[in-house]
Each structure stands twice: as C-alpha cells, then as structure tokens.
mmCIF file of C-alpha atoms and ligand atoms in Angstrom:
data_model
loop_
_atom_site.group_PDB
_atom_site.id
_atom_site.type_symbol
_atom_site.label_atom_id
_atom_site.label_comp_id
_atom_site.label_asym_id
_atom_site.label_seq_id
_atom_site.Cartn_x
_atom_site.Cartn_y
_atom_site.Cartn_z
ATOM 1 C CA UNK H 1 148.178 -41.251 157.500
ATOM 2 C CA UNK H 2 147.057 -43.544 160.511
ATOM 3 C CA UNK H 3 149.580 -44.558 163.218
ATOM 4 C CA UNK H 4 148.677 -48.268 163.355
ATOM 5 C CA UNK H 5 149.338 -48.245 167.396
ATOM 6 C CA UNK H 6 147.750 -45.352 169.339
ATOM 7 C CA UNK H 7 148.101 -46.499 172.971
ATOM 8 C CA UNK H 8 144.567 -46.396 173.719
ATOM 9 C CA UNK H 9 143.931 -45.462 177.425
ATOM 10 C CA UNK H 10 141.995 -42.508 177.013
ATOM 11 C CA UNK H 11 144.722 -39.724 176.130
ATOM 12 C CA UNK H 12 143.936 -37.206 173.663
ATOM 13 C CA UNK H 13 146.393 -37.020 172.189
ATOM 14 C CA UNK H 14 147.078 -40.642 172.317
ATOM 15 C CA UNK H 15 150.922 -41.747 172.587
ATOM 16 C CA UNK H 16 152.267 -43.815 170.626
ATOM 17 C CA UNK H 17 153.774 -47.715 170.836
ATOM 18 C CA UNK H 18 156.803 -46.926 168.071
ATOM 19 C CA UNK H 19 156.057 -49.419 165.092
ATOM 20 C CA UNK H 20 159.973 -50.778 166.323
ATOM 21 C CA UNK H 21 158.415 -53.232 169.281
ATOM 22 C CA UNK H 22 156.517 -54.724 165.970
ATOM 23 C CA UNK H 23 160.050 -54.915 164.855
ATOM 24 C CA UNK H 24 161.234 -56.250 167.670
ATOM 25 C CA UNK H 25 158.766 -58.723 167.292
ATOM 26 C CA UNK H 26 156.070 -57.670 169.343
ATOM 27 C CA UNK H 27 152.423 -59.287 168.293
ATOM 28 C CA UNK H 28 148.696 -57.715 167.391
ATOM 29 C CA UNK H 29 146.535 -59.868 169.441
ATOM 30 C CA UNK H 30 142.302 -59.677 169.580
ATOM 31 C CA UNK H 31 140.893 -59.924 173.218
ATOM 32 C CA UNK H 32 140.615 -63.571 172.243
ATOM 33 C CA UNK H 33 144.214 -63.696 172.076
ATOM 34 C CA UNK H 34 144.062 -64.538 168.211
ATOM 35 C CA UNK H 35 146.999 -63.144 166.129
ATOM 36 C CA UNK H 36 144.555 -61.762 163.291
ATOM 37 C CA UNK H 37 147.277 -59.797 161.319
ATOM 38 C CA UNK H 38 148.247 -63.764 159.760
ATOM 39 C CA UNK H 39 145.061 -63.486 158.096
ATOM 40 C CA UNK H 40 145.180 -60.295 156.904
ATOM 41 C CA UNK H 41 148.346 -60.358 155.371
ATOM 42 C CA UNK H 42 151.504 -62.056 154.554
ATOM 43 C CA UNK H 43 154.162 -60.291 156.669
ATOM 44 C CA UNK H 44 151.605 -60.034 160.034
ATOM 45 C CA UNK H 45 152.119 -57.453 161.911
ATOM 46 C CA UNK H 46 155.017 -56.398 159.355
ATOM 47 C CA UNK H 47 152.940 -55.282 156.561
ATOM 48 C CA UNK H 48 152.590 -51.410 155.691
ATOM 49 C CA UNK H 49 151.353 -49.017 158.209
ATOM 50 C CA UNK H 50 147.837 -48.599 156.363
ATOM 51 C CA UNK H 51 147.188 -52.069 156.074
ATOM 52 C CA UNK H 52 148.143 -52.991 159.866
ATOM 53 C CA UNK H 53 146.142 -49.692 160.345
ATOM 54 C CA UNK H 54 142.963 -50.670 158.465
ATOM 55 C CA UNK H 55 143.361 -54.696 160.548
ATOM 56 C CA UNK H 56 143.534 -52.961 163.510
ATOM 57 C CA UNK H 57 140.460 -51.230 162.957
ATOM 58 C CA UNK H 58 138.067 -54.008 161.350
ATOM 59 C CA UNK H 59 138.716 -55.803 164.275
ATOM 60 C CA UNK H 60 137.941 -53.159 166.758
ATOM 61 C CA UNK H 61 134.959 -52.274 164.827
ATOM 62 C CA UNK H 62 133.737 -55.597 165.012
ATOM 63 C CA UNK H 63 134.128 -55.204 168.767
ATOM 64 C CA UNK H 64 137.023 -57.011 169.793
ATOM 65 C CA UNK H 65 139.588 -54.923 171.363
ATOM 66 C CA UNK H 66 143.709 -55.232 170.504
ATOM 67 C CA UNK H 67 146.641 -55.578 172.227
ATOM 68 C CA UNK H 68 150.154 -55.188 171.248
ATOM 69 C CA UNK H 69 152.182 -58.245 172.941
ATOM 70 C CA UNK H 70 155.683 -57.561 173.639
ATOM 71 C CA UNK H 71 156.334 -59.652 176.796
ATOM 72 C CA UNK H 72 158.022 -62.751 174.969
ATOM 73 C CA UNK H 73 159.533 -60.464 172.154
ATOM 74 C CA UNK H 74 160.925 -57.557 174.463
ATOM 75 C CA UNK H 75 159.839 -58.718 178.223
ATOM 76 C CA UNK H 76 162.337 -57.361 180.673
ATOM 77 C CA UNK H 77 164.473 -55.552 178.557
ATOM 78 C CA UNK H 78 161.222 -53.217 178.113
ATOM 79 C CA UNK H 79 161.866 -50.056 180.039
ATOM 80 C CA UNK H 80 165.267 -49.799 178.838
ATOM 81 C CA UNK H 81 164.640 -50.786 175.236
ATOM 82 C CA UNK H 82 161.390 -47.758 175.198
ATOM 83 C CA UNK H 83 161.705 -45.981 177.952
ATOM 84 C CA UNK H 84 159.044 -43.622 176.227
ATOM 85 C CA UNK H 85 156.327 -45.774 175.616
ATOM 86 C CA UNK H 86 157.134 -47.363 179.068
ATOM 87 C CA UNK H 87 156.574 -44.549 181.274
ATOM 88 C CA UNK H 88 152.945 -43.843 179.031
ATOM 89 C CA UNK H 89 152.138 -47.242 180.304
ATOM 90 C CA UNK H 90 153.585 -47.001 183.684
ATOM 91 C CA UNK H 91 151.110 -43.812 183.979
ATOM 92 C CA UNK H 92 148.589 -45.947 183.605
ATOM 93 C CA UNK H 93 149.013 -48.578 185.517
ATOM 94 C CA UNK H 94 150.257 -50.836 182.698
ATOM 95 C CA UNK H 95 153.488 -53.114 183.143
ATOM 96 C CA UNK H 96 154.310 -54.347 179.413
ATOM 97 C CA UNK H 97 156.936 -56.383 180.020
ATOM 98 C CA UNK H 98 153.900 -58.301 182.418
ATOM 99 C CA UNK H 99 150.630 -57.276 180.138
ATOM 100 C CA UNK H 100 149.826 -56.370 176.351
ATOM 101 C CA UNK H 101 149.511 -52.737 175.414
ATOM 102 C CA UNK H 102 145.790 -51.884 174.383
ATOM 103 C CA UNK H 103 146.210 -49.685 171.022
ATOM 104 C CA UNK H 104 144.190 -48.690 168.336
ATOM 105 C CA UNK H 105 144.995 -47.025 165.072
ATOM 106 C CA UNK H 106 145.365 -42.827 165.674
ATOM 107 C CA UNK H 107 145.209 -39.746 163.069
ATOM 108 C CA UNK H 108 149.009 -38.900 162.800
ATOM 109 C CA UNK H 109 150.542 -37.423 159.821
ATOM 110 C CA UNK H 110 149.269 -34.989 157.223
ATOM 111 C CA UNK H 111 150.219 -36.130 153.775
ATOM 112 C CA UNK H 112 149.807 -33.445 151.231
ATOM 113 C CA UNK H 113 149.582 -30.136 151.892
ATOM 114 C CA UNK H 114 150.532 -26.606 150.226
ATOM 115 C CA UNK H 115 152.041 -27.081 147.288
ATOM 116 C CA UNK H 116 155.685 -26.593 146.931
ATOM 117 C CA UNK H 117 158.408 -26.579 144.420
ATOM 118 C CA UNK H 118 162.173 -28.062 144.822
ATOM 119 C CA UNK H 119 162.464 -25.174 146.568
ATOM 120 C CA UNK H 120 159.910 -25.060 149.058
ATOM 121 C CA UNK H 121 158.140 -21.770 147.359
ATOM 122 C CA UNK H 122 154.203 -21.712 146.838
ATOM 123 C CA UNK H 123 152.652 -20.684 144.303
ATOM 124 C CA UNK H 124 151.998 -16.950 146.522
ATOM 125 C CA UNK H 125 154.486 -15.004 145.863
ATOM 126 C CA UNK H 126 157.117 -14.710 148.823
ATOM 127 C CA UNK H 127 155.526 -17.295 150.933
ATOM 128 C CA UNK H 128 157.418 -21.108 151.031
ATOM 129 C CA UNK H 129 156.549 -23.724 152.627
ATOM 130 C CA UNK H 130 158.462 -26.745 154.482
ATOM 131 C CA UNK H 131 157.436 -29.696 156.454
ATOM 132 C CA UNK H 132 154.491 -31.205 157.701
ATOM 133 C CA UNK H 133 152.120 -28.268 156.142
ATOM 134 C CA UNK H 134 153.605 -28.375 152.761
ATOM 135 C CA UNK H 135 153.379 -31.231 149.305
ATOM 136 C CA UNK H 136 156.846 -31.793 148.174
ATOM 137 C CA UNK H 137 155.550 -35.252 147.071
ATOM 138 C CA UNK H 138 158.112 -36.935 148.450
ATOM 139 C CA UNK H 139 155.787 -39.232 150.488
ATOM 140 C CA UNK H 140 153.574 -40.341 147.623
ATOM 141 C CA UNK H 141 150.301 -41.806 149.324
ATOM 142 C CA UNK H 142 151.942 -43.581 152.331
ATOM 143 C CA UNK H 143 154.773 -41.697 154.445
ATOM 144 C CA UNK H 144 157.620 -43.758 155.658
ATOM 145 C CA UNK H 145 158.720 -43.798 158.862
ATOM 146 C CA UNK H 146 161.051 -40.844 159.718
ATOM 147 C CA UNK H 147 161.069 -39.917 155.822
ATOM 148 C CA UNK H 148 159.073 -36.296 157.588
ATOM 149 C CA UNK H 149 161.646 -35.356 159.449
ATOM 150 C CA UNK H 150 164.351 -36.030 156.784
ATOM 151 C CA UNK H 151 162.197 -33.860 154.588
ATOM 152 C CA UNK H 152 162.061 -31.341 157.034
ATOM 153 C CA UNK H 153 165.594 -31.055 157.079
ATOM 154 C CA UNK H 154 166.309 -31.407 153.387
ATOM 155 C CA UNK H 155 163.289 -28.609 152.378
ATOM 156 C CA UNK H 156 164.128 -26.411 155.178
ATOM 157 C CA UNK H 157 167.636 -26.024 154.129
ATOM 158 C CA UNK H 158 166.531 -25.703 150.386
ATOM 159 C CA UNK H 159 163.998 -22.960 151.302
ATOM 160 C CA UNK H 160 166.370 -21.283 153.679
ATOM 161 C CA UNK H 161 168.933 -20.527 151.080
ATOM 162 C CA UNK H 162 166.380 -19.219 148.663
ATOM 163 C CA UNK H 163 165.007 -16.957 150.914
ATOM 164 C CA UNK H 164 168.365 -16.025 151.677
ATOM 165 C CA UNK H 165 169.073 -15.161 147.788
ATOM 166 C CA UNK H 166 165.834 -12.826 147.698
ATOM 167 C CA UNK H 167 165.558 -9.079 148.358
ATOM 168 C CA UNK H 168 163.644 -8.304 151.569
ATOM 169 C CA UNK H 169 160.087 -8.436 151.024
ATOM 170 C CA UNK H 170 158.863 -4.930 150.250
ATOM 171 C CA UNK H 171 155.428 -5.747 152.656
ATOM 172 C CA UNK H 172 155.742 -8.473 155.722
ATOM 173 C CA UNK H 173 151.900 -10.372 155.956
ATOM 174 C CA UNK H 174 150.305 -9.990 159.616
ATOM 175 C CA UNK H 175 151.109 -13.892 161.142
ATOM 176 C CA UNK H 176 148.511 -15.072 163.749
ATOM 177 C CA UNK H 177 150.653 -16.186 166.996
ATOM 178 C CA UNK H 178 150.116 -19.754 168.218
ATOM 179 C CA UNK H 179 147.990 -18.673 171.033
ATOM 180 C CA UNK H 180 145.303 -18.060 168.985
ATOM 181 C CA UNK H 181 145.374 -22.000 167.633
ATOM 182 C CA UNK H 182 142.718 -23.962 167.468
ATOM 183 C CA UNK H 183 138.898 -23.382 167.009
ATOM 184 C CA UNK H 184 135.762 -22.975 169.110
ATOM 185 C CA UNK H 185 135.915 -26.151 171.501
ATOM 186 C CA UNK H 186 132.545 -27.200 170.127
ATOM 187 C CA UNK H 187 132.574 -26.645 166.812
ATOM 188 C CA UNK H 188 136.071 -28.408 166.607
ATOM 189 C CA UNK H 189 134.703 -31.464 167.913
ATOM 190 C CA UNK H 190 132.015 -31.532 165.679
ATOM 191 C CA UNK H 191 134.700 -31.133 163.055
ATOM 192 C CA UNK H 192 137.057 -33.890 164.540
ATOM 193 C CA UNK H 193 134.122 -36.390 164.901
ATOM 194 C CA UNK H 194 132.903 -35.873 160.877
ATOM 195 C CA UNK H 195 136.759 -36.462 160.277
ATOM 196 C CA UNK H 196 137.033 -39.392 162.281
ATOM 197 C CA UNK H 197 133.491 -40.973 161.344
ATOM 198 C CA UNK H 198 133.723 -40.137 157.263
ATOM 199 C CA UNK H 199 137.286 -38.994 156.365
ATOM 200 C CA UNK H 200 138.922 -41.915 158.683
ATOM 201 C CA UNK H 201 140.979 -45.269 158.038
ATOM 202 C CA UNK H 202 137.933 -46.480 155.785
ATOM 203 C CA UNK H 203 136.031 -43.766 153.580
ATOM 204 C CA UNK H 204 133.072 -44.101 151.067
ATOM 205 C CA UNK H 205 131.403 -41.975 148.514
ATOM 206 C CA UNK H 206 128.144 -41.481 150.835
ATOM 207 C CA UNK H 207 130.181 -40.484 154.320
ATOM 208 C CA UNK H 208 132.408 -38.171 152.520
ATOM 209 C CA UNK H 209 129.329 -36.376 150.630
ATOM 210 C CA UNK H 210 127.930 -35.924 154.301
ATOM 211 C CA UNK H 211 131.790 -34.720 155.708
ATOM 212 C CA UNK H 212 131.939 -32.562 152.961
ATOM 213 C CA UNK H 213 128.053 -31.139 153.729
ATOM 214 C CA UNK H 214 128.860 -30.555 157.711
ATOM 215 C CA UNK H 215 132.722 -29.250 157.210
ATOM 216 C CA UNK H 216 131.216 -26.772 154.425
ATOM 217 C CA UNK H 217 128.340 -25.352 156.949
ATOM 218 C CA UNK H 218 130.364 -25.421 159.786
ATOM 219 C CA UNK H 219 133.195 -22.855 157.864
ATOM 220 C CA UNK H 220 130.551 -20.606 157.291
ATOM 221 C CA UNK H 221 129.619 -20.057 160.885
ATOM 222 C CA UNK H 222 133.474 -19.681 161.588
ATOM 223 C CA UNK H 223 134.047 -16.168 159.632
ATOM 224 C CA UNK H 224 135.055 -14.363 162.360
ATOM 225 C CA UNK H 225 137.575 -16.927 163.575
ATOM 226 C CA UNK H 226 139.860 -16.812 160.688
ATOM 227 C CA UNK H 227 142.133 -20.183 162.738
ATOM 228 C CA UNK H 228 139.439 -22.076 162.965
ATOM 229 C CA UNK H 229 137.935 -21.397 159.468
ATOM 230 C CA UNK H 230 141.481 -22.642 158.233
ATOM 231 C CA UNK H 231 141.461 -25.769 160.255
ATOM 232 C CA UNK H 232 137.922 -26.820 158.475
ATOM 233 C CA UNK H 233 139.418 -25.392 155.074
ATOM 234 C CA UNK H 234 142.015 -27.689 155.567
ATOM 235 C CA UNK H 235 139.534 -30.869 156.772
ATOM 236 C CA UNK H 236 137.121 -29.641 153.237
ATOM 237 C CA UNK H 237 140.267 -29.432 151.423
ATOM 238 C CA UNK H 238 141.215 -33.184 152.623
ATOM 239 C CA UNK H 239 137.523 -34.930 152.018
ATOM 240 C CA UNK H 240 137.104 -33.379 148.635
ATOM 241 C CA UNK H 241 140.390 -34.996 147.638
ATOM 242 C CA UNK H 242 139.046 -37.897 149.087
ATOM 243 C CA UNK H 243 136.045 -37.734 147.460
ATOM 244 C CA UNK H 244 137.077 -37.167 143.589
ATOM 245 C CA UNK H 245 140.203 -40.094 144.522
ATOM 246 C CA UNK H 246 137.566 -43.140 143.200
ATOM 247 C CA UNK H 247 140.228 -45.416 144.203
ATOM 248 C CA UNK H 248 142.066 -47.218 147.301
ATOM 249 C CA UNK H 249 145.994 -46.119 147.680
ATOM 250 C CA UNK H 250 148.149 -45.945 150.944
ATOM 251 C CA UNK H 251 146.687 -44.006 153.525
ATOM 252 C CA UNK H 252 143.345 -43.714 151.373
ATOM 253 C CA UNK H 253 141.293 -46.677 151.432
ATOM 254 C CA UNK H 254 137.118 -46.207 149.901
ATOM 255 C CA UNK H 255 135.702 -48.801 150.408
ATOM 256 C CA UNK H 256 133.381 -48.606 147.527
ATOM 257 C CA UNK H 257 136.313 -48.261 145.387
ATOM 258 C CA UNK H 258 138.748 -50.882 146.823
ATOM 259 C CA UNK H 259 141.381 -51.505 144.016
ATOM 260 C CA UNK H 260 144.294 -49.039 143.109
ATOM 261 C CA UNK H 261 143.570 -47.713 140.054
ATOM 262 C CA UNK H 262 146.548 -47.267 137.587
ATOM 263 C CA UNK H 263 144.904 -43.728 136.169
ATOM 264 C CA UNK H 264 145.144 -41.947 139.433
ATOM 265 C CA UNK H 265 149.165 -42.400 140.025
ATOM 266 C CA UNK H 266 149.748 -39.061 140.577
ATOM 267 C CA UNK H 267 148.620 -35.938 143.087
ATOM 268 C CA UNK H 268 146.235 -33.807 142.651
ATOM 269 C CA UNK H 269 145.812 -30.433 143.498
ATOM 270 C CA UNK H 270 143.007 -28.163 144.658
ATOM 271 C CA UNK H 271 141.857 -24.571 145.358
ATOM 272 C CA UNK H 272 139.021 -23.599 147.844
ATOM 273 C CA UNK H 273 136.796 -23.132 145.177
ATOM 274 C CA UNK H 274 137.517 -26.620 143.497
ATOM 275 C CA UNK H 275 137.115 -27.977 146.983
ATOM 276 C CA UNK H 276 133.592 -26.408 147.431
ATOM 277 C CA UNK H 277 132.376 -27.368 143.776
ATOM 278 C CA UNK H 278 133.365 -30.617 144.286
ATOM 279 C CA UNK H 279 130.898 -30.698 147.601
ATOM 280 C CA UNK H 280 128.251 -29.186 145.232
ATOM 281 C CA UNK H 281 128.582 -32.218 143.016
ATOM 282 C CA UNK H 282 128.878 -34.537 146.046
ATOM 283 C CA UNK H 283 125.402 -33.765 147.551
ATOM 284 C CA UNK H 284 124.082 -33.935 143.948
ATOM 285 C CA UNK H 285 125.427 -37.340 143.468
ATOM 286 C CA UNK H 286 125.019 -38.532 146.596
ATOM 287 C CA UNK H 287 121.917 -36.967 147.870
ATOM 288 C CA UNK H 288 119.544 -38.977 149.560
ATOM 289 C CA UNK H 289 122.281 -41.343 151.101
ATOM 290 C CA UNK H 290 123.752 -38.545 152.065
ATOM 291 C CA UNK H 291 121.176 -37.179 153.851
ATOM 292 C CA UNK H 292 119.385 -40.281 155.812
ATOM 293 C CA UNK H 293 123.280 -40.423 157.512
ATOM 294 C CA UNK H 294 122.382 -36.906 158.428
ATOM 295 C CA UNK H 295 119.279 -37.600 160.029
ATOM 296 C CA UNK H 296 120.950 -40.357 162.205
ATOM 297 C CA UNK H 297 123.170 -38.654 162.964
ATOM 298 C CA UNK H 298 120.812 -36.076 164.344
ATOM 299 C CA UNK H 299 122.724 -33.265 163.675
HETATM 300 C C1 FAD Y 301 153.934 -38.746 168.085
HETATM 301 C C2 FAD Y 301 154.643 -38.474 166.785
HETATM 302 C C3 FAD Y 301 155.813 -39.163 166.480
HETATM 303 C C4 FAD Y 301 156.475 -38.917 165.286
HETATM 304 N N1 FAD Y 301 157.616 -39.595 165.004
HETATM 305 C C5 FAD Y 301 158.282 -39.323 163.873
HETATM 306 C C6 FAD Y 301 159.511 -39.979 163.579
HETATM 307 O O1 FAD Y 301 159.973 -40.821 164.351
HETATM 308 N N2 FAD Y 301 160.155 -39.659 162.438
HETATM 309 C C7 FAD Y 301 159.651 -38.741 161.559
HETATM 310 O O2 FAD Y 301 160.275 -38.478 160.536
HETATM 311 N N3 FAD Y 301 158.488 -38.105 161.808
HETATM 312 C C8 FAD Y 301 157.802 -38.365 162.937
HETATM 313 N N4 FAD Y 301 156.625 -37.721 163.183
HETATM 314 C C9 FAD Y 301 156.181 -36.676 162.261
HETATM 315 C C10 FAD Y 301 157.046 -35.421 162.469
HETATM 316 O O3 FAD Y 301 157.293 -35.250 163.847
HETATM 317 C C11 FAD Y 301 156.335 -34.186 161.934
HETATM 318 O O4 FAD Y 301 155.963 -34.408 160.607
HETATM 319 C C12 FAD Y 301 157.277 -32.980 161.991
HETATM 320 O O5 FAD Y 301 157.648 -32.713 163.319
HETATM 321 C C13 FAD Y 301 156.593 -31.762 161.394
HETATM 322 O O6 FAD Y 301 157.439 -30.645 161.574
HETATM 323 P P1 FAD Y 301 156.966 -29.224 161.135
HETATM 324 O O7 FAD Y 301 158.058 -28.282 161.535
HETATM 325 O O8 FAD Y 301 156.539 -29.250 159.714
HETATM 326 O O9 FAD Y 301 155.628 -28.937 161.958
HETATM 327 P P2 FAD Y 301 155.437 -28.793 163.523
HETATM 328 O O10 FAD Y 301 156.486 -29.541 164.273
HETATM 329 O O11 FAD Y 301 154.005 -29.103 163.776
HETATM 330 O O12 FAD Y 301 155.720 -27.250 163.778
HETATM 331 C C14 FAD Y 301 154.809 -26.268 163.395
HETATM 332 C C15 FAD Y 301 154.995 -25.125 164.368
HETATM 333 O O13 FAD Y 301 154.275 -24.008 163.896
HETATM 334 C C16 FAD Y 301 153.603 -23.406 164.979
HETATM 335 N N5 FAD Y 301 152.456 -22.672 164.407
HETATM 336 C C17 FAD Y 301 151.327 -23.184 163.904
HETATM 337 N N6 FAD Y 301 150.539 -22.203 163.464
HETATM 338 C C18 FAD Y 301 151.191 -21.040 163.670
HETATM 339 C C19 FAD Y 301 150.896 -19.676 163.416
HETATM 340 N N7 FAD Y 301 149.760 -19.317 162.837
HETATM 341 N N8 FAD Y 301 151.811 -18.757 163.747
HETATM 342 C C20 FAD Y 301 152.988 -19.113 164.313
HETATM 343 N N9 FAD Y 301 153.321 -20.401 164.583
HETATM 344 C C21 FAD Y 301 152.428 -21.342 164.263
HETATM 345 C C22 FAD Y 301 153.210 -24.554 165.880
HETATM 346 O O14 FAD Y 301 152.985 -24.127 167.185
HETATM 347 C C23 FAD Y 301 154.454 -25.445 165.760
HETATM 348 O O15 FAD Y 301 155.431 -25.115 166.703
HETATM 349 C C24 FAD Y 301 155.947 -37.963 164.374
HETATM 350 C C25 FAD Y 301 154.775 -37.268 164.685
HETATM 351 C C26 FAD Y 301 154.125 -37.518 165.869
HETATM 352 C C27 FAD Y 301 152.863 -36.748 166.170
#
C-alpha cells in the first residue's frame, strides 16, 4: 500500500503529511496551482488512499510537481494541530501554515504476508505470526487507516494466549538479531529501484516479467546472506502475486488490466517455488518485451 503524501524533500525514509490535514481540508495542488484530484474523482482529495495515490503520481509523472495546501484549511493553528509533520517541515526550511507541503506518494504498508490463522499460527509448526509480517486478511486489498495497529493488538493477544496454552517447544530455531538487517547496500538498491520502477503504484504484465527476472538473479547471488536473500524472497514473492493478479484492486493497480475483476475476490497464496514458476512462465510470456526493458535499462 502507497501513502498518498510522502513529504518529499529528499528523506529516505520520507515522513509523512497524516492523510488528517486532507481531512482537515487541506488541498492537492499541481505546480500550476490546479486542484487535479476534482478531476480524478468525486470526493477530491477524499477519495481512497490508492486512488489519491495513483493522482498523485500521474501527475508527477507527467512532470508537474504537488503540493499539499493547508494554509487556508489549517494556517496558524498548524504547529499545534501536527506538531509532527511541522517540525519535518520546519527541518527543512518549510513554514506550512505560509507555503504548501511538496509530497509525493511513498511505499508504506505491507499487505499480505505469512499466512496466519485466527490464531496467528503458520502453517510451520510452532512458529505464529502477528502484525505487519503476517495475512490475517483483515485488510483485504486496501488497509485502512490505523486498522494495522488494531490488528496488531487484536492478533498479538490471540497468538499470545495460544502460545501460552502450548508445551515448551522441545527445539528453539536460531533467530538472526536485528543488526544483521538489511542487505548488501548495492544490491538492495538495485532491488528497491526494480520495486519502485515495476512493482510500484502502477504495474503491467511486461515490468513485472522484468522485476520478476532481476529479483530472481539477484537472490541467487545473495546465498550467503540469508537477510538479504529473504528481503528479495519477499519482493519475488510480492511481483509474482502481482503478476498472476490480471486485474486492478486497492493497492494493486495493472494497468493492462484496469477493471476489478469479480473472479479474483479473494487472496491468494504462494510458496517459493510457486513464486519462481510463475517467473518461469513470465519470461515465457512476456519475453521479448521483457527483455528490450532490460536492455534500457542497461543492466
Ligand atoms: C510512518 C508510518 C506511520 C504509520 N501510521 C500508522 C497509524 O497511524 N495507524 C496504524 O494502524 N498503522 C500505522 N502504520 C503502520 C504500523 O505502524 C505498522 O503496520 C506496525 O507498526 C507494524 O508492527 P509490527 O510489530 O508488525 O512490525 P514492526 O513495528 O516493524 O516491528 C518489527 C520488529 O521486528 C524487528 N526485527 C525484524 N527482523 C528481526 C529479526 N530477524 N530478529 C529480531 N527482530 C527482528 C524489527 O527491528 C522491529 O523492531 C504506520 C507506518 C508507518 C511507516
């Protein structure tokens, strides 16, 4: 799922402008100063996330950068009101009771996941899962706001007390500490670029053949770093889904298959090795599209 308003000044990761200024009535503006969201869709600026999302990002595609107003809506009572987003602007030099916020749309939740029963166990024996990692299916294809954190809670508890109910575990598995997060620095912005070019706000059956082709080769270089290997299992795991979904829904928008299709209303589920058949069948299908994005992309 996309955060419609990344504040864009060049933070990675970017902070947010809370969706409640839009609430508050702040406006989307163009560099022209045109309100496109009335065009886009009936409720403006109020429309789901993915469809603000997706506005914000034809229009900054098409090279005109956006702006969330909030001087007449919020004005002086701004720094009180968000103190948060306030101070990321005041870092930057950016008054927004006085000027519009630049933003763009950023990669911010991870719907899906493990899957999960009522009780938060996986299908491993001994291992649950709860949160942002895990597919309860409570979120469908596009999260409300602060529905992850009421999960969290409601899961967590769940899967607490069933753990609690168990005999010890006869063996305890080796856990990786969090220092050891995160994968090669080059290799993971490879990975973060495919992701952001081909599995992004918009997706298409060519792009995603050529994620799938780069994520795949890159995991086999990453063996020996068994963190980053499960970062691009998880970013294969994510564009085959993609891929097989022939449809638009939510947070998952091809746009060679724009329409919601009534047939795919439900999840679906996937094992590595469905993941890397399913790129098998992408390059077939998809082949020599596939591959002239490869060669300009030079890579
Ligand atoms: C900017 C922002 C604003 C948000 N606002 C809201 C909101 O208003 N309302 C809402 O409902 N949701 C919101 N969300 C989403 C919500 O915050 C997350 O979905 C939620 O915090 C996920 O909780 P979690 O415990 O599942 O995962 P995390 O909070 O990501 O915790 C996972 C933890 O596991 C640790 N870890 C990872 N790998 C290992 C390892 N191998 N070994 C040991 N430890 C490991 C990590 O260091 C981390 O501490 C927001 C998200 C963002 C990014």
């Amino acid at each position: 799922q996309f955060h419609p308003t990344g504040i864009d000044i060049g933070r990675d990761p970017a902070p947010l402008a809370t969706e409640a200024l839009r609430g508050e009535g702040a406006a989307l503006i163009n560099q022209r100063g045109e309100r496109f969201m009335l065009s886009v869709h009936p409720d403006a600026e109020l429309a789901p996330r993915d469809v603000v999302a997706r506005g914000i990002f034809r229009e900054i595609k098409a090279g005109r950068r956006v702006y969330l107003d909030a001087r007449q809506a919020v004005g002086a009572r701004f720094a009180d009101a968000f103190p948060t987003v306030f101070a990321a602007c005041q870092a930057v030099g950016i008054n927004p009771a006085l000027a519009p916020i630049p933003v763009a749309p950023a990669a911010h939740y991870h719907m899906g996941g493990l899957a999960t029963d009522d009780l938060g166990r996986t299908t491993v024996n001994g291992l649950w899962a709860v949160g942002e990692c895990a597919s309860t299916g409570v979120h469908g294809a596009n999260r409300l706001a602060s529905n992850s954190l009421l999960e969290a809670v409601v899961f967590g508890a769940r899967a607490a007390a069933d753990m609690d109910a168990q005999s010890p575990p006869e063996r305890s598995i080796l856990l990786l500490t969090p220092p050891a997060l995160g994968g090669r620095g080059r290799d993971m912005k490879t990975m973060r670029q495919v992701m952001t070019r081909f599995v992004g706000l918009e997706r298409d059956g060519v792009g995603l053949a050529q994620a799938l082709a780069q994520i795949s080769a890159l995991m086999a270089g990453l063996k020996a770093e068994p963190m980053a290997q499960n970062q691009a299992m998880a970013a294969l795991l994510i564009a085959a889904g993609a891929y097989q979904r022939t449809e638009s829904r939510g947070g998952h928008f091809r746009t060679d298959y724009r329409r919601t299709a009534p047939d795919w209303a439900h999840r679906t589920f996937l094992t590595l090795k469905d993941a890397l058949s399913i790129a098998e069948r992408a390059r077939a299908e998809q082949g020599s599209g596939a591959n002239a994005l490869f060669a300009a992309a030079g890579t």
